[in-house]
One Martini backbone bead per residue (centre of mass of N, CA, C, O) as a GRO file, in nm:
protein
  382
    1UNK     BB    1   0.497  -2.055  -1.342
    2UNK     BB    2   0.423  -1.970  -1.015
    3UNK     BB    3   0.294  -1.693  -0.911
    4UNK     BB    4   0.282  -1.472  -0.644
    5UNK     BB    5   0.105  -1.289  -0.844
    6UNK     BB    6  -0.242  -1.227  -0.973
    7UNK     BB    7  -0.471  -1.154  -1.180
    8UNK     BB    8  -0.846  -1.144  -1.195
    9UNK     BB    9  -1.010  -1.201  -1.502
   10UNK     BB   10  -1.324  -1.143  -1.642
   11UNK     BB   11  -1.589  -1.084  -1.845
   12UNK     BB   12  -1.691  -0.833  -1.694
   13UNK     BB   13  -1.431  -0.674  -1.712
   14UNK     BB   14  -1.410  -0.664  -2.018
   15UNK     BB   15  -1.688  -0.535  -2.074
   16UNK     BB   16  -1.635  -0.272  -1.916
   17UNK     BB   17  -1.404  -0.173  -2.100
   18UNK     BB   18  -1.549  -0.187  -2.375
   19UNK     BB   19  -1.770   0.014  -2.307
   20UNK     BB   20  -1.577   0.254  -2.290
   21UNK     BB   21  -1.454   0.232  -2.577
   22UNK     BB   22  -1.766   0.288  -2.692
   23UNK     BB   23  -1.759   0.559  -2.577
   24UNK     BB   24  -1.709   0.913  -2.509
   25UNK     BB   25  -1.518   0.807  -2.263
   26UNK     BB   26  -1.160   0.778  -2.153
   27UNK     BB   27  -1.116   0.967  -1.915
   28UNK     BB   28  -1.320   1.216  -1.792
   29UNK     BB   29  -1.590   1.065  -1.653
   30UNK     BB   30  -1.826   0.865  -1.478
   31UNK     BB   31  -1.638   0.632  -1.360
   32UNK     BB   32  -1.459   0.768  -1.154
   33UNK     BB   33  -1.677   0.867  -0.947
   34UNK     BB   34  -1.802   0.585  -0.916
   35UNK     BB   35  -1.552   0.454  -0.793
   36UNK     BB   36  -1.520   0.641  -0.553
   37UNK     BB   37  -1.798   0.577  -0.427
   38UNK     BB   38  -1.754   0.269  -0.398
   39UNK     BB   39  -1.524   0.291  -0.199
   40UNK     BB   40  -1.681   0.439   0.020
   41UNK     BB   41  -1.907   0.228   0.056
   42UNK     BB   42  -1.708   0.005   0.152
   43UNK     BB   43  -1.526   0.161   0.385
   44UNK     BB   44  -1.661   0.453   0.502
   45UNK     BB   45  -1.544   0.669   0.360
   46UNK     BB   46  -1.604   0.999   0.241
   47UNK     BB   47  -1.340   1.017   0.052
   48UNK     BB   48  -1.228   0.977  -0.299
   49UNK     BB   49  -0.911   0.975  -0.486
   50UNK     BB   50  -0.833   0.909  -0.806
   51UNK     BB   51  -0.543   0.751  -0.952
   52UNK     BB   52  -0.257   0.613  -1.130
   53UNK     BB   53  -0.127   0.563  -0.834
   54UNK     BB   54   0.001   0.513  -0.523
   55UNK     BB   55   0.236   0.705  -0.550
   56UNK     BB   56   0.063   0.951  -0.619
   57UNK     BB   57  -0.105   0.941  -0.359
   58UNK     BB   58   0.132   0.987  -0.166
   59UNK     BB   59   0.224   1.255  -0.276
   60UNK     BB   60  -0.049   1.421  -0.242
   61UNK     BB   61  -0.077   1.361   0.058
   62UNK     BB   62   0.166   1.525   0.146
   63UNK     BB   63   0.081   1.793   0.014
   64UNK     BB   64  -0.197   1.820   0.162
   65UNK     BB   65  -0.011   1.830   0.444
   66UNK     BB   66   0.233   2.034   0.384
   67UNK     BB   67   0.478   1.904   0.269
   68UNK     BB   68   0.824   2.018   0.301
   69UNK     BB   69   1.077   2.193   0.342
   70UNK     BB   70   1.201   2.086   0.669
   71UNK     BB   71   1.050   1.839   0.687
   72UNK     BB   72   0.924   1.533   0.846
   73UNK     BB   73   0.928   1.179   0.750
   74UNK     BB   74   0.788   0.871   0.861
   75UNK     BB   75   0.870   0.521   0.816
   76UNK     BB   76   0.915   0.214   0.686
   77UNK     BB   77   1.176  -0.013   0.590
   78UNK     BB   78   0.938  -0.227   0.520
   79UNK     BB   79   0.916  -0.148   0.184
   80UNK     BB   80   0.838   0.028  -0.064
   81UNK     BB   81   0.994   0.314  -0.179
   82UNK     BB   82   0.738   0.504  -0.201
   83UNK     BB   83   0.693   0.558   0.109
   84UNK     BB   84   0.950   0.760   0.096
   85UNK     BB   85   0.967   0.922  -0.173
   86UNK     BB   86   0.718   1.112  -0.137
   87UNK     BB   87   0.874   1.311   0.051
   88UNK     BB   88   1.109   1.388  -0.137
   89UNK     BB   89   0.933   1.526  -0.354
   90UNK     BB   90   0.875   1.766  -0.125
   91UNK     BB   91   1.164   1.816   0.036
   92UNK     BB   92   1.188   1.619   0.256
   93UNK     BB   93   1.265   1.434   0.534
   94UNK     BB   94   1.375   1.100   0.591
   95UNK     BB   95   1.257   0.842   0.810
   96UNK     BB   96   1.271   0.564   1.042
   97UNK     BB   97   1.092   0.282   1.183
   98UNK     BB   98   1.104   0.025   1.351
   99UNK     BB   99   1.016  -0.309   1.376
  100UNK     BB  100   0.844  -0.580   1.418
  101UNK     BB  101   0.975  -0.901   1.436
  102UNK     BB  102   0.700  -1.053   1.336
  103UNK     BB  103   0.544  -0.846   1.121
  104UNK     BB  104   0.705  -0.576   0.995
  105UNK     BB  105   0.578  -0.355   1.140
  106UNK     BB  106   0.539  -0.085   1.292
  107UNK     BB  107   0.665   0.005   1.603
  108UNK     BB  108   0.522   0.169   1.862
  109UNK     BB  109   0.766   0.174   2.061
  110UNK     BB  110   0.972   0.285   1.864
  111UNK     BB  111   0.813   0.540   1.809
  112UNK     BB  112   0.803   0.653   2.095
  113UNK     BB  113   1.111   0.672   2.139
  114UNK     BB  114   1.168   0.857   1.894
  115UNK     BB  115   0.983   1.090   1.982
  116UNK     BB  116   1.119   1.163   2.247
  117UNK     BB  117   1.387   1.240   2.115
  118UNK     BB  118   1.277   1.449   1.906
  119UNK     BB  119   1.169   1.647   2.113
  120UNK     BB  120   1.443   1.715   2.243
  121UNK     BB  121   1.567   1.798   1.939
  122UNK     BB  122   1.352   1.924   1.736
  123UNK     BB  123   1.254   1.647   1.525
  124UNK     BB  124   0.969   1.625   1.447
  125UNK     BB  125   0.720   1.499   1.273
  126UNK     BB  126   0.460   1.566   1.042
  127UNK     BB  127   0.470   1.265   0.924
  128UNK     BB  128   0.323   0.934   0.933
  129UNK     BB  129   0.392   0.605   0.756
  130UNK     BB  130   0.221   0.339   0.778
  131UNK     BB  131   0.255  -0.014   0.688
  132UNK     BB  132   0.050  -0.278   0.549
  133UNK     BB  133   0.186  -0.557   0.559
  134UNK     BB  134   0.020  -0.795   0.355
  135UNK     BB  135  -0.254  -0.650   0.490
  136UNK     BB  136  -0.158  -0.585   0.778
  137UNK     BB  137  -0.238  -0.412   1.033
  138UNK     BB  138  -0.157  -0.177   1.219
  139UNK     BB  139  -0.135  -0.004   1.528
  140UNK     BB  140  -0.341   0.258   1.500
  141UNK     BB  141  -0.427   0.356   1.780
  142UNK     BB  142  -0.143   0.418   1.885
  143UNK     BB  143  -0.048   0.604   1.658
  144UNK     BB  144  -0.276   0.814   1.695
  145UNK     BB  145  -0.208   0.886   1.986
  146UNK     BB  146   0.078   0.992   1.917
  147UNK     BB  147  -0.017   1.212   1.722
  148UNK     BB  148  -0.160   1.383   1.938
  149UNK     BB  149   0.090   1.416   2.130
  150UNK     BB  150   0.308   1.511   1.877
  151UNK     BB  151   0.167   1.642   1.604
  152UNK     BB  152   0.099   1.427   1.382
  153UNK     BB  153   0.036   1.291   1.082
  154UNK     BB  154  -0.162   1.032   0.898
  155UNK     BB  155  -0.052   0.780   0.661
  156UNK     BB  156  -0.193   0.511   0.511
  157UNK     BB  157  -0.026   0.231   0.376
  158UNK     BB  158  -0.273   0.033   0.187
  159UNK     BB  159  -0.170  -0.119  -0.072
  160UNK     BB  160  -0.237  -0.421   0.065
  161UNK     BB  161  -0.552  -0.363   0.214
  162UNK     BB  162  -0.796  -0.402   0.056
  163UNK     BB  163  -1.058  -0.558   0.260
  164UNK     BB  164  -0.964  -0.484   0.523
  165UNK     BB  165  -0.930  -0.470   0.892
  166UNK     BB  166  -0.981  -0.260   1.201
  167UNK     BB  167  -1.172  -0.283   1.454
  168UNK     BB  168  -1.422  -0.323   1.239
  169UNK     BB  169  -1.272  -0.140   1.032
  170UNK     BB  170  -1.220  -0.040   0.737
  171UNK     BB  171  -0.995   0.015   0.530
  172UNK     BB  172  -1.045   0.375   0.472
  173UNK     BB  173  -1.206   0.509   0.717
  174UNK     BB  174  -1.008   0.686   0.895
  175UNK     BB  175  -1.007   0.649   1.216
  176UNK     BB  176  -0.653   0.676   1.235
  177UNK     BB  177  -0.651   0.896   0.994
  178UNK     BB  178  -0.618   1.125   0.729
  179UNK     BB  179  -0.493   0.910   0.518
  180UNK     BB  180  -0.563   0.663   0.261
  181UNK     BB  181  -0.383   0.413   0.069
  182UNK     BB  182  -0.426   0.259  -0.252
  183UNK     BB  183  -0.375  -0.030  -0.464
  184UNK     BB  184  -0.411  -0.140  -0.839
  185UNK     BB  185  -0.222  -0.343  -0.902
  186UNK     BB  186  -0.217  -0.658  -1.041
  187UNK     BB  187  -0.113  -0.798  -0.751
  188UNK     BB  188  -0.342  -0.706  -0.609
  189UNK     BB  189  -0.655  -0.748  -0.498
  190UNK     BB  190  -0.723  -0.524  -0.699
  191UNK     BB  191  -0.767  -0.396  -1.041
  192UNK     BB  192  -0.671  -0.118  -1.292
  193UNK     BB  193  -0.377  -0.213  -1.388
  194UNK     BB  194  -0.358   0.087  -1.273
  195UNK     BB  195  -0.362   0.242  -0.943
  196UNK     BB  196  -0.532   0.476  -0.711
  197UNK     BB  197  -0.612   0.584  -0.364
  198UNK     BB  198  -0.738   0.862  -0.171
  199UNK     BB  199  -0.846   0.877   0.164
  200UNK     BB  200  -1.101   1.080   0.340
  201UNK     BB  201  -1.284   1.292   0.593
  202UNK     BB  202  -1.171   1.560   0.465
  203UNK     BB  203  -1.281   1.807   0.256
  204UNK     BB  204  -1.018   1.971   0.219
  205UNK     BB  205  -0.835   1.736   0.139
  206UNK     BB  206  -1.001   1.640  -0.101
  207UNK     BB  207  -0.975   1.901  -0.264
  208UNK     BB  208  -0.666   1.901  -0.278
  209UNK     BB  209  -0.627   1.628  -0.414
  210UNK     BB  210  -0.789   1.695  -0.670
  211UNK     BB  211  -0.609   1.929  -0.760
  212UNK     BB  212  -0.325   1.780  -0.768
  213UNK     BB  213  -0.406   1.556  -0.992
  214UNK     BB  214  -0.489   1.832  -1.193
  215UNK     BB  215  -0.262   2.077  -1.213
  216UNK     BB  216  -0.431   2.275  -1.016
  217UNK     BB  217  -0.720   2.262  -1.144
  218UNK     BB  218  -1.019   2.465  -1.189
  219UNK     BB  219  -1.403   2.495  -1.248
  220UNK     BB  220  -1.498   2.636  -0.991
  221UNK     BB  221  -1.653   2.932  -0.944
  222UNK     BB  222  -1.610   2.973  -0.624
  223UNK     BB  223  -1.274   2.950  -0.677
  224UNK     BB  224  -1.253   3.188  -0.864
  225UNK     BB  225  -1.121   3.487  -0.979
  226UNK     BB  226  -1.287   3.445  -1.279
  227UNK     BB  227  -1.613   3.343  -1.307
  228UNK     BB  228  -1.698   3.526  -1.592
  229UNK     BB  229  -1.524   3.439  -1.847
  230UNK     BB  230  -1.624   3.136  -1.915
  231UNK     BB  231  -1.678   2.803  -2.008
  232UNK     BB  232  -1.364   2.759  -2.101
  233UNK     BB  233  -1.265   2.818  -1.821
  234UNK     BB  234  -0.962   2.805  -1.617
  235UNK     BB  235  -0.773   2.739  -1.306
  236UNK     BB  236  -0.457   2.780  -1.155
  237UNK     BB  237  -0.369   2.723  -0.797
  238UNK     BB  238  -0.150   2.496  -0.844
  239UNK     BB  239   0.120   2.268  -0.841
  240UNK     BB  240   0.045   2.012  -1.025
  241UNK     BB  241  -0.073   1.697  -1.170
  242UNK     BB  242  -0.083   1.407  -1.389
  243UNK     BB  243  -0.286   1.172  -1.188
  244UNK     BB  244  -0.506   1.053  -1.352
  245UNK     BB  245  -0.775   0.858  -1.399
  246UNK     BB  246  -0.924   0.648  -1.606
  247UNK     BB  247  -1.203   0.501  -1.737
  248UNK     BB  248  -1.081   0.222  -1.773
  249UNK     BB  249  -0.979   0.181  -1.485
  250UNK     BB  250  -1.249   0.234  -1.338
  251UNK     BB  251  -1.413   0.008  -1.471
  252UNK     BB  252  -1.239  -0.222  -1.367
  253UNK     BB  253  -1.264  -0.151  -1.066
  254UNK     BB  254  -1.571  -0.178  -1.042
  255UNK     BB  255  -1.579  -0.477  -1.119
  256UNK     BB  256  -1.377  -0.585  -0.904
  257UNK     BB  257  -1.525  -0.485  -0.644
  258UNK     BB  258  -1.751  -0.710  -0.652
  259UNK     BB  259  -1.498  -0.933  -0.569
  260UNK     BB  260  -1.343  -0.861  -0.310
  261UNK     BB  261  -1.452  -1.058  -0.091
  262UNK     BB  262  -1.379  -1.309  -0.250
  263UNK     BB  263  -1.076  -1.264  -0.261
  264UNK     BB  264  -1.022  -1.242   0.045
  265UNK     BB  265  -1.139  -1.515   0.121
  266UNK     BB  266  -0.942  -1.685  -0.050
  267UNK     BB  267  -0.680  -1.583   0.076
  268UNK     BB  268  -0.747  -1.680   0.366
  269UNK     BB  269  -0.779  -1.976   0.293
  270UNK     BB  270  -0.490  -2.019   0.183
  271UNK     BB  271  -0.342  -1.927   0.440
  272UNK     BB  272  -0.456  -2.144   0.627
  273UNK     BB  273  -0.336  -2.380   0.472
  274UNK     BB  274  -0.045  -2.305   0.501
  275UNK     BB  275  -0.029  -2.300   0.812
  276UNK     BB  276  -0.100  -2.601   0.839
  277UNK     BB  277   0.115  -2.732   0.637
  278UNK     BB  278   0.372  -2.571   0.797
  279UNK     BB  279   0.375  -2.649   1.110
  280UNK     BB  280   0.634  -2.867   1.094
  281UNK     BB  281   0.811  -2.642   1.012
  282UNK     BB  282   1.093  -2.406   1.022
  283UNK     BB  283   0.839  -2.189   1.037
  284UNK     BB  284   0.690  -1.850   1.028
  285UNK     BB  285   0.410  -1.686   1.010
  286UNK     BB  286   0.281  -1.386   0.903
  287UNK     BB  287   0.059  -1.218   1.119
  288UNK     BB  288  -0.211  -1.073   1.226
  289UNK     BB  289  -0.392  -0.905   1.416
  290UNK     BB  290  -0.656  -0.984   1.621
  291UNK     BB  291  -0.802  -0.689   1.549
  292UNK     BB  292  -0.791  -0.816   1.252
  293UNK     BB  293  -0.837  -0.822   0.883
  294UNK     BB  294  -0.685  -0.953   0.622
  295UNK     BB  295  -0.617  -0.927   0.273
  296UNK     BB  296  -0.372  -1.100   0.178
  297UNK     BB  297  -0.148  -1.022  -0.033
  298UNK     BB  298   0.061  -1.180   0.147
  299UNK     BB  299   0.270  -1.475   0.201
  300UNK     BB  300   0.466  -1.483   0.491
  301UNK     BB  301   0.784  -1.606   0.597
  302UNK     BB  302   0.991  -1.730   0.862
  303UNK     BB  303   1.311  -1.842   0.895
  304UNK     BB  304   1.479  -2.024   1.141
  305UNK     BB  305   1.706  -2.084   0.942
  306UNK     BB  306   2.005  -1.974   0.880
  307UNK     BB  307   2.124  -1.924   0.542
  308UNK     BB  308   1.879  -2.059   0.336
  309UNK     BB  309   1.724  -1.871   0.143
  310UNK     BB  310   1.877  -1.871  -0.128
  311UNK     BB  311   1.850  -2.173  -0.180
  312UNK     BB  312   1.543  -2.185  -0.170
  313UNK     BB  313   1.483  -1.976  -0.382
  314UNK     BB  314   1.637  -2.106  -0.623
  315UNK     BB  315   1.496  -2.382  -0.616
  316UNK     BB  316   1.201  -2.285  -0.651
  317UNK     BB  317   1.246  -2.143  -0.918
  318UNK     BB  318   1.343  -2.403  -1.065
  319UNK     BB  319   1.042  -2.529  -0.976
  320UNK     BB  320   0.827  -2.298  -1.064
  321UNK     BB  321   0.845  -2.098  -0.801
  322UNK     BB  322   0.753  -1.759  -0.725
  323UNK     BB  323   0.924  -1.650  -0.515
  324UNK     BB  324   0.984  -1.393  -0.260
  325UNK     BB  325   1.096  -1.056  -0.143
  326UNK     BB  326   0.946  -0.856   0.135
  327UNK     BB  327   1.184  -0.622   0.189
  328UNK     BB  328   1.427  -0.434   0.114
  329UNK     BB  329   1.565  -0.209   0.292
  330UNK     BB  330   1.549   0.117   0.225
  331UNK     BB  331   1.808   0.230   0.385
  332UNK     BB  332   1.997   0.020   0.189
  333UNK     BB  333   1.971   0.172  -0.044
  334UNK     BB  334   2.184   0.348  -0.230
  335UNK     BB  335   2.038   0.621  -0.210
  336UNK     BB  336   2.010   0.615   0.109
  337UNK     BB  337   2.311   0.594   0.167
  338UNK     BB  338   2.369   0.882   0.038
  339UNK     BB  339   2.197   1.017   0.292
  340UNK     BB  340   2.331   0.837   0.562
  341UNK     BB  341   2.258   0.563   0.575
  342UNK     BB  342   2.295   0.246   0.768
  343UNK     BB  343   2.398  -0.022   0.891
  344UNK     BB  344   2.210  -0.054   1.206
  345UNK     BB  345   1.971   0.149   1.232
  346UNK     BB  346   1.752  -0.115   1.178
  347UNK     BB  347   1.778  -0.420   1.309
  348UNK     BB  348   1.496  -0.553   1.284
  349UNK     BB  349   1.461  -0.512   0.982
  350UNK     BB  350   1.720  -0.661   0.896
  351UNK     BB  351   1.645  -0.934   1.027
  352UNK     BB  352   1.376  -0.976   0.888
  353UNK     BB  353   1.482  -0.986   0.599
  354UNK     BB  354   1.668  -1.247   0.641
  355UNK     BB  355   1.394  -1.442   0.693
  356UNK     BB  356   1.221  -1.388   0.443
  357UNK     BB  357   0.931  -1.532   0.256
  358UNK     BB  358   0.739  -1.545  -0.043
  359UNK     BB  359   0.441  -1.689  -0.127
  360UNK     BB  360   0.208  -1.783  -0.323
  361UNK     BB  361  -0.086  -1.549  -0.364
  362UNK     BB  362  -0.403  -1.619  -0.522
  363UNK     BB  363  -0.720  -1.683  -0.649
  364UNK     BB  364  -0.599  -1.881  -0.891
  365UNK     BB  365  -0.508  -2.080  -0.697
  366UNK     BB  366  -0.474  -2.413  -0.684
  367UNK     BB  367  -0.448  -2.708  -0.516
  368UNK     BB  368  -0.208  -2.826  -0.674
  369UNK     BB  369  -0.025  -2.579  -0.646
  370UNK     BB  370  -0.027  -2.562  -0.342
  371UNK     BB  371   0.095  -2.844  -0.290
  372UNK     BB  372   0.355  -2.796  -0.451
  373UNK     BB  373   0.469  -2.568  -0.281
  374UNK     BB  374   0.486  -2.719  -0.013
  375UNK     BB  375   0.662  -2.958  -0.113
  376UNK     BB  376   0.899  -2.789  -0.211
  377UNK     BB  377   0.969  -2.665   0.060
  378UNK     BB  378   1.014  -2.923   0.215
  379UNK     BB  379   1.254  -3.022   0.037
  380UNK     BB  380   1.439  -2.778   0.093
  381UNK     BB  381   1.456  -2.811   0.408
  382UNK     BB  382   1.530  -3.128   0.416
   0.00000   0.00000   0.00000
């Protein structure tokens, strides 16, 4: 089976992890802060807080922005459920903003219209979480402008996006957001086996994120109620969580980060080949904004012919090509239906979902596999 996504692990990665296994530190040692600094050096963001998953990063990002009961958080319906669940963990209400029909990303005009109505009704969101689907940046300048106008904070869910850029700024630079979140799951651009990072340019947010990822505990004397208690002493200042990244994960991430540009370059090269090879077929590739450079986590197409996706999906899987669909609209998941959402709430997202198919894309994909995928799709459509 040709997988839709796959980690790329080399000897350097293995050696980096083995080095940690042979060291004195397996959990909180020097590799975690070194990884955080390396992320900042790459993206241009001022602070990075490494955690055990992007879901954890989204959760503490909401908490750091004081999301709680009675607050509202809006995100995209075309995303993994974590983009919405993170707000529910905080006791907030979740709602969605319909997507652009071509990109599947949050539509700025739909956001503007929804904000206008929410202002009239007194139901404005505290936080908006745009999702960079496929690694393609949302129109962040417009979203940030609306944030200033309507008073909401912005968390970029860039789980698909490390290595990409928007208006010549690397994702993670937080030029148009308060916090940016990355994922290092094995199918993502680089991997820590599992892990995530929350980036920000605000030192107070960075401090809060760091506190929340580790039980709400601090050992900093200047922040302690009893600073003279003794070297063994620590204080819990908030109800935090055990969301810490290990030294093993950080070591793997540090090694992988050295090849990030190589991975992104290969992904864009493969995507360009797909777009050229599929040009004569009744499909449309989902492409990034002209003002951005995508990390190309996913290569997604929209099928022009209605009703064929299931047949194409099943046939390609039978032919050992692991096509996928990203994503079933969150608001139509059974749990969210139980919260009162229903079909028809976000028609563009629902229509986009019915059209899309994800083709395999990862740096280990070779030319023969690539050609086989294209030929298999051609046979399915013809």
